[in-house]
């Protein structure tokens, strides 16, 4: 049932495009549930990454190590389509080059666009996945307006709570959030395709995930596992929560890396189990520096974890139910909550 804290999450009006120097765009396929999302910073942003899941699908993450040469990137791509979806970053590179963005190499510019993907190829024809044209289209759609959330972009084919089988899972999605403290903004964009369940980060209440065998209620996978219920075999890499946390604070490359690390605390507040052997959980950090100031890493890290937690919950709260071939409909939080409330009224 919707309580005041769920309402607080739903009414959160912050979003990642409030960060100075950031624009966001989605491409959503009309042929099957998949897509990609871009977070663009054409003027460059100091970047970091932290990969916690054991089955990641990524591109250009090594250049983000604090000891490596390149200091800034020009965009991040999040995509469905598993490893094939990494092609969408090529489209983003092409679009950014056309705008004159990128690392100056004398004879031209090379846009640097790291990427991460999630697994959604079980939904419909797996040969339909985000490609370079999809990444280019997402860039064309990018703006500083509030990004769409739920079952769009990289979250279009996201599914959560698959520990006890796809037939008992629920619909995931993509969400965003931001906070501003003393003139510095930190925002997050998170595509949640987690193996585990998703919780309200404020109350700990279970929002969505694995359902009971009859599909009518939430099971609580954590409690079921702790009571000895065996999970179903899960294809490695078939789950993942990926995202970007961005700020307009001035940061060094090691500080950007540390912000990516602490941002994962937000995933741990909203997802359980998280960072599993079957997840490829990856968070990127961007610092545009366009506010001209910083708050110190204690405050920035606290903000980063907070916005990631909120964005993860919103990804599920705003997702839409989806028919699944050869299965029943994958319900969303909205549908399961509606049925629960209707059942209470009928008692």
Short mmCIF file of C-alpha atoms in Angstrom, two decimals:
data_model
loop_
_atom_site.label_atom_id
_atom_site.label_comp_id
_atom_site.label_asym_id
_atom_site.label_seq_id
_atom_site.Cartn_x
_atom_site.Cartn_y
_atom_site.Cartn_z
CA UNK A 1 0.00 0.00 0.00
CA UNK A 2 1.27 3.51 -0.74
CA UNK A 3 2.46 5.16 2.47
CA UNK A 4 3.71 8.69 2.99
CA UNK A 5 7.32 7.65 2.39
CA UNK A 6 6.49 6.05 -0.95
CA UNK A 7 4.74 9.31 -1.79
CA UNK A 8 7.89 11.18 -0.78
CA UNK A 9 9.92 9.08 -3.22
CA UNK A 10 7.35 9.52 -5.99
CA UNK A 11 7.21 13.28 -5.43
CA UNK A 12 10.98 13.78 -5.43
CA UNK A 13 11.51 16.54 -7.99
CA UNK A 14 15.29 16.35 -8.38
CA UNK A 15 16.95 14.85 -11.45
CA UNK A 16 20.45 14.37 -12.83
CA UNK A 17 20.09 17.00 -15.57
CA UNK A 18 20.03 19.67 -12.84
CA UNK A 19 23.79 19.15 -12.61
CA UNK A 20 25.45 22.01 -14.51
CA UNK A 21 27.07 20.77 -17.73
CA UNK A 22 24.94 17.58 -17.98
CA UNK A 23 22.26 16.60 -20.51
CA UNK A 24 20.36 13.31 -20.65
CA UNK A 25 18.59 11.47 -23.47
CA UNK A 26 16.87 8.13 -24.04
CA UNK A 27 16.25 5.86 -27.01
CA UNK A 28 13.48 3.28 -26.50
CA UNK A 29 12.93 0.56 -29.10
CA UNK A 30 9.43 0.19 -30.50
CA UNK A 31 10.16 -3.42 -31.56
CA UNK A 32 10.86 -5.00 -28.20
CA UNK A 33 11.58 -3.85 -24.61
CA UNK A 34 15.10 -2.48 -24.85
CA UNK A 35 16.89 0.82 -25.30
CA UNK A 36 19.75 3.01 -24.17
CA UNK A 37 20.30 6.20 -22.18
CA UNK A 38 23.08 8.78 -22.46
CA UNK A 39 24.49 11.22 -19.93
CA UNK A 40 26.42 13.81 -21.93
CA UNK A 41 29.06 16.30 -20.81
CA UNK A 42 30.49 17.64 -24.11
CA UNK A 43 32.74 20.15 -22.35
CA UNK A 44 34.34 17.29 -20.43
CA UNK A 45 33.96 15.92 -16.91
CA UNK A 46 36.44 14.29 -14.56
CA UNK A 47 35.29 10.68 -14.27
CA UNK A 48 35.54 7.56 -12.15
CA UNK A 49 33.94 4.13 -12.03
CA UNK A 50 33.38 1.35 -9.53
CA UNK A 51 32.35 -2.14 -10.65
CA UNK A 52 30.92 -4.24 -7.82
CA UNK A 53 28.97 -6.92 -9.63
CA UNK A 54 30.80 -10.09 -10.66
CA UNK A 55 29.40 -10.22 -14.21
CA UNK A 56 29.84 -6.75 -15.77
CA UNK A 57 29.53 -5.69 -19.39
CA UNK A 58 31.51 -2.49 -19.89
CA UNK A 59 33.50 -0.34 -22.31
CA UNK A 60 36.36 2.13 -21.66
CA UNK A 61 36.44 1.59 -17.89
CA UNK A 62 40.23 1.08 -17.66
CA UNK A 63 40.92 4.66 -18.73
CA UNK A 64 39.01 5.83 -15.63
CA UNK A 65 41.50 4.32 -13.17
CA UNK A 66 42.88 7.20 -11.07
CA UNK A 67 46.47 6.43 -12.11
CA UNK A 68 45.78 6.45 -15.84
CA UNK A 69 46.46 9.38 -18.16
CA UNK A 70 43.12 10.70 -19.42
CA UNK A 71 41.38 12.94 -16.89
CA UNK A 72 38.02 13.71 -18.51
CA UNK A 73 35.32 12.00 -20.57
CA UNK A 74 32.51 13.43 -22.69
CA UNK A 75 29.60 11.14 -21.96
CA UNK A 76 28.41 7.87 -20.45
CA UNK A 77 26.11 5.33 -22.11
CA UNK A 78 23.83 2.92 -20.25
CA UNK A 79 22.18 0.31 -22.46
CA UNK A 80 20.17 -2.86 -22.66
CA UNK A 81 21.06 -5.63 -25.09
CA UNK A 82 23.79 -7.26 -23.00
CA UNK A 83 27.24 -7.14 -24.68
CA UNK A 84 25.69 -6.21 -28.04
CA UNK A 85 24.34 -3.02 -26.44
CA UNK A 86 27.86 -1.67 -26.06
CA UNK A 87 27.62 -0.75 -29.76
CA UNK A 88 25.36 2.14 -28.75
CA UNK A 89 28.39 3.98 -27.35
CA UNK A 90 29.80 4.15 -30.90
CA UNK A 91 26.79 6.23 -31.91
CA UNK A 92 27.34 8.57 -28.97
CA UNK A 93 31.00 8.99 -29.98
CA UNK A 94 29.95 9.87 -33.53
CA UNK A 95 27.37 12.43 -32.34
CA UNK A 96 29.81 14.08 -29.94
CA UNK A 97 32.48 14.27 -32.64
CA UNK A 98 30.00 16.10 -34.87
CA UNK A 99 29.52 18.64 -32.06
CA UNK A 100 33.27 19.25 -31.84
CA UNK A 101 33.58 17.54 -28.47
CA UNK A 102 36.40 15.22 -27.48
CA UNK A 103 40.06 14.87 -26.57
CA UNK A 104 42.17 17.09 -28.83
CA UNK A 105 44.70 14.93 -30.69
CA UNK A 106 45.88 17.61 -33.11
CA UNK A 107 44.30 16.14 -36.23
CA UNK A 108 40.88 16.00 -34.64
CA UNK A 109 39.04 15.13 -31.47
CA UNK A 110 38.24 11.75 -29.90
CA UNK A 111 35.13 11.75 -27.71
CA UNK A 112 35.62 9.41 -24.74
CA UNK A 113 32.42 7.60 -23.83
CA UNK A 114 32.56 4.74 -21.32
CA UNK A 115 29.52 2.48 -21.22
CA UNK A 116 27.84 -0.31 -19.26
CA UNK A 117 25.07 -2.69 -20.27
CA UNK A 118 22.36 -4.77 -18.66
CA UNK A 119 20.83 -8.06 -19.78
CA UNK A 120 17.34 -7.80 -21.31
CA UNK A 121 17.62 -10.17 -24.28
CA UNK A 122 15.13 -12.71 -22.87
CA UNK A 123 12.29 -10.33 -23.71
CA UNK A 124 11.30 -10.77 -27.34
CA UNK A 125 13.65 -11.13 -30.31
CA UNK A 126 17.19 -11.00 -28.92
CA UNK A 127 18.49 -9.88 -32.34
CA UNK A 128 16.85 -6.52 -31.69
CA UNK A 129 19.19 -4.58 -29.41
CA UNK A 130 20.56 -1.06 -29.04
CA UNK A 131 23.15 -0.26 -31.72
CA UNK A 132 25.14 2.78 -32.84
CA UNK A 133 22.02 4.32 -34.38
CA UNK A 134 20.24 3.97 -31.03
CA UNK A 135 23.08 5.70 -29.19
CA UNK A 136 23.10 8.50 -31.76
CA UNK A 137 19.32 8.94 -31.42
CA UNK A 138 19.59 9.11 -27.63
CA UNK A 139 22.16 11.90 -27.99
CA UNK A 140 19.89 13.78 -30.38
CA UNK A 141 17.14 13.60 -27.75
CA UNK A 142 19.38 14.76 -24.90
CA UNK A 143 18.45 17.90 -22.99
CA UNK A 144 18.58 19.48 -19.55
CA UNK A 145 14.86 18.78 -19.03
CA UNK A 146 13.75 16.17 -16.52
CA UNK A 147 14.47 12.74 -18.07
CA UNK A 148 11.63 10.26 -18.52
CA UNK A 149 11.65 7.45 -15.94
CA UNK A 150 10.31 3.93 -15.62
CA UNK A 151 10.20 1.58 -18.61
CA UNK A 152 12.22 3.72 -21.02
CA UNK A 153 15.78 3.90 -22.34
CA UNK A 154 18.17 1.49 -20.68
CA UNK A 155 15.37 0.51 -18.29
CA UNK A 156 12.87 -0.49 -20.99
CA UNK A 157 13.59 -4.22 -20.62
CA UNK A 158 14.78 -4.25 -17.01
CA UNK A 159 13.41 -7.05 -14.79
CA UNK A 160 14.01 -7.48 -11.06
CA UNK A 161 13.60 -10.24 -8.49
CA UNK A 162 14.60 -13.28 -10.59
CA UNK A 163 16.12 -15.33 -7.77
CA UNK A 164 13.27 -17.84 -7.80
CA UNK A 165 12.63 -17.76 -11.55
CA UNK A 166 11.58 -15.30 -14.24
CA UNK A 167 7.95 -16.34 -13.85
CA UNK A 168 7.97 -14.85 -10.33
CA UNK A 169 9.92 -11.67 -11.20
CA UNK A 170 8.69 -8.08 -11.64
CA UNK A 171 9.35 -5.14 -13.94
CA UNK A 172 12.33 -2.90 -13.31
CA UNK A 173 13.17 0.41 -14.97
CA UNK A 174 15.25 3.57 -14.84
CA UNK A 175 15.03 6.40 -12.31
CA UNK A 176 16.69 9.68 -11.44
CA UNK A 177 17.17 11.96 -8.44
CA UNK A 178 19.28 14.91 -7.29
CA UNK A 179 20.08 17.00 -4.23
CA UNK A 180 21.60 20.47 -3.98
CA UNK A 181 23.61 21.63 -0.96
CA UNK A 182 25.19 25.10 -0.76
CA UNK A 183 25.08 25.58 -4.52
CA UNK A 184 26.50 22.18 -5.45
CA UNK A 185 24.26 19.54 -7.06
CA UNK A 186 24.71 15.77 -7.11
CA UNK A 187 22.38 13.71 -9.31
CA UNK A 188 21.97 10.08 -10.31
CA UNK A 189 20.48 8.08 -13.18
CA UNK A 190 20.03 4.38 -12.37
CA UNK A 191 18.77 1.50 -14.54
CA UNK A 192 17.69 -1.29 -12.20
CA UNK A 193 17.72 -4.84 -13.59
CA UNK A 194 18.72 -6.41 -10.26
CA UNK A 195 18.65 -10.07 -9.36
CA UNK A 196 17.48 -9.05 -5.89
CA UNK A 197 14.47 -7.24 -4.46
CA UNK A 198 14.10 -3.45 -4.24
CA UNK A 199 13.30 -1.73 -0.94
CA UNK A 200 12.24 1.72 0.20
CA UNK A 201 15.60 3.17 1.33
CA UNK A 202 13.95 5.22 4.08
CA UNK A 203 11.71 2.64 5.74
CA UNK A 204 13.21 -0.66 4.60
CA UNK A 205 9.81 -1.70 3.28
CA UNK A 206 9.89 -4.17 0.39
CA UNK A 207 8.68 -2.53 -2.82
CA UNK A 208 9.12 -5.10 -5.56
CA UNK A 209 10.98 -8.28 -6.46
CA UNK A 210 10.46 -12.01 -6.26
CA UNK A 211 6.82 -13.00 -5.80
CA UNK A 212 5.13 -15.89 -4.05
CA UNK A 213 4.45 -19.02 -6.17
CA UNK A 214 0.91 -17.81 -6.95
CA UNK A 215 2.33 -14.46 -8.10
CA UNK A 216 -0.11 -12.46 -5.98
CA UNK A 217 2.23 -11.12 -3.30
CA UNK A 218 5.86 -10.30 -2.60
CA UNK A 219 7.96 -13.12 -1.17
CA UNK A 220 10.96 -11.24 0.34
CA UNK A 221 13.91 -13.07 -1.18
CA UNK A 222 16.28 -12.15 1.64
CA UNK A 223 14.11 -13.82 4.27
CA UNK A 224 13.44 -16.80 2.00
CA UNK A 225 17.17 -17.36 1.42
CA UNK A 226 17.94 -17.02 5.12
CA UNK A 227 15.26 -19.64 5.87
CA UNK A 228 16.93 -22.08 3.51
CA UNK A 229 14.87 -21.78 0.33
CA UNK A 230 17.08 -22.71 -2.64
CA UNK A 231 17.37 -20.10 -5.41
CA UNK A 232 16.89 -21.22 -8.98
CA UNK A 233 20.01 -21.48 -11.16
CA UNK A 234 20.64 -18.05 -12.66
CA UNK A 235 22.47 -17.37 -15.90
CA UNK A 236 25.58 -15.37 -15.01
CA UNK A 237 25.35 -11.78 -16.15
CA UNK A 238 21.58 -11.87 -16.67
CA UNK A 239 21.09 -9.15 -14.06
CA UNK A 240 22.70 -5.81 -13.36
CA UNK A 241 22.07 -2.35 -11.94
CA UNK A 242 24.01 0.32 -13.82
CA UNK A 243 24.07 4.06 -13.36
CA UNK A 244 25.74 7.43 -13.34
CA UNK A 245 26.21 9.77 -10.41
CA UNK A 246 27.17 13.28 -11.47
CA UNK A 247 28.05 16.53 -9.74
CA UNK A 248 28.98 20.06 -10.74
CA UNK A 249 31.53 20.19 -7.91
CA UNK A 250 35.23 20.48 -8.65
CA UNK A 251 36.83 17.05 -8.13
CA UNK A 252 40.12 15.35 -8.89
CA UNK A 253 40.14 11.99 -10.64
CA UNK A 254 40.82 10.04 -7.39
CA UNK A 255 37.93 11.92 -5.75
CA UNK A 256 35.62 11.03 -8.66
CA UNK A 257 36.60 7.38 -8.20
CA UNK A 258 35.82 7.63 -4.49
CA UNK A 259 32.41 9.14 -5.25
CA UNK A 260 31.63 6.17 -7.50
CA UNK A 261 32.67 3.81 -4.69
CA UNK A 262 30.50 5.44 -2.04
CA UNK A 263 27.57 5.78 -4.46
CA UNK A 264 27.24 1.98 -4.32
CA UNK A 265 26.09 2.41 -0.72
CA UNK A 266 22.88 3.73 -2.25
CA UNK A 267 22.40 0.47 -4.15
CA UNK A 268 22.92 -1.48 -0.93
CA UNK A 269 20.18 0.55 0.77
CA UNK A 270 17.67 -0.16 -2.00
CA UNK A 271 18.57 -3.65 -3.30
CA UNK A 272 18.98 -6.96 -1.45
CA UNK A 273 20.81 -9.14 -2.37
CA UNK A 274 23.07 -6.81 -4.34
CA UNK A 275 26.49 -7.13 -6.04
CA UNK A 276 25.96 -10.86 -6.59
CA UNK A 277 27.86 -13.27 -8.82
CA UNK A 278 25.06 -12.92 -11.38
CA UNK A 279 24.92 -9.08 -11.34
CA UNK A 280 27.21 -6.70 -13.22
CA UNK A 281 26.55 -3.70 -10.96
CA UNK A 282 28.52 -0.70 -12.23
CA UNK A 283 28.36 2.98 -11.28
CA UNK A 284 30.14 5.82 -13.07
CA UNK A 285 30.93 9.19 -11.51
CA UNK A 286 31.17 12.50 -13.36
CA UNK A 287 32.33 15.88 -12.04
CA UNK A 288 31.82 18.81 -14.42
CA UNK A 289 33.26 21.39 -12.02
CA UNK A 290 30.87 24.00 -13.39
CA UNK A 291 29.71 25.19 -9.96
CA UNK A 292 33.28 26.30 -9.32
CA UNK A 293 33.23 24.90 -5.80
CA UNK A 294 33.24 21.72 -3.76
CA UNK A 295 31.71 20.63 -0.47
CA UNK A 296 34.32 18.12 0.63
CA UNK A 297 34.13 14.40 0.12
CA UNK A 298 32.15 13.64 3.27
CA UNK A 299 29.16 15.67 2.11
CA UNK A 300 29.49 14.73 -1.56
CA UNK A 301 29.70 11.02 -0.75
CA UNK A 302 26.64 11.26 1.46
CA UNK A 303 24.73 13.02 -1.32
CA UNK A 304 25.89 10.46 -3.91
CA UNK A 305 24.65 7.47 -1.91
CA UNK A 306 21.37 9.24 -1.18
CA UNK A 307 20.51 10.11 -4.78
CA UNK A 308 21.46 6.62 -6.00
CA UNK A 309 19.15 5.06 -3.39
CA UNK A 310 16.26 7.34 -4.38
CA UNK A 311 16.83 6.87 -8.12
CA UNK A 312 16.90 3.07 -7.71
CA UNK A 313 13.58 3.07 -5.87
CA UNK A 314 12.02 5.41 -8.43
CA UNK A 315 13.16 3.10 -11.24
CA UNK A 316 10.84 0.46 -9.79
CA UNK A 317 8.03 2.71 -8.57
CA UNK A 318 7.63 4.24 -12.04
CA UNK A 319 8.05 1.06 -14.11
CA UNK A 320 5.16 -0.26 -16.19
CA UNK A 321 3.88 -3.84 -16.38
CA UNK A 322 4.90 -5.77 -19.46
CA UNK A 323 3.61 -8.87 -21.28
CA UNK A 324 6.26 -11.56 -21.57
CA UNK A 325 6.23 -14.14 -24.40
CA UNK A 326 5.17 -17.61 -23.22
CA UNK A 327 4.62 -16.24 -19.71
CA UNK A 328 2.13 -14.16 -17.80
CA UNK A 329 2.50 -10.40 -17.54
CA UNK A 330 5.49 -9.14 -15.58
CA UNK A 331 3.76 -6.87 -13.06
CA UNK A 332 5.07 -3.51 -11.97
CA UNK A 333 5.00 -2.07 -8.45
CA UNK A 334 2.03 0.04 -9.54
CA UNK A 335 0.01 -3.00 -10.64
CA UNK A 336 0.85 -5.17 -7.62
CA UNK A 337 0.14 -2.25 -5.29
CA UNK A 338 -3.20 -1.65 -7.04
CA UNK A 339 -4.21 -5.30 -6.65
CA UNK A 340 -3.17 -5.25 -2.98
CA UNK A 341 -5.23 -2.14 -2.26
CA UNK A 342 -8.21 -3.56 -4.14
CA UNK A 343 -7.97 -6.78 -2.11
CA UNK A 344 -7.95 -4.81 1.15
CA UNK A 345 -11.05 -2.87 0.09
CA UNK A 346 -12.86 -6.11 -0.73
CA UNK A 347 -12.20 -7.66 2.68
#
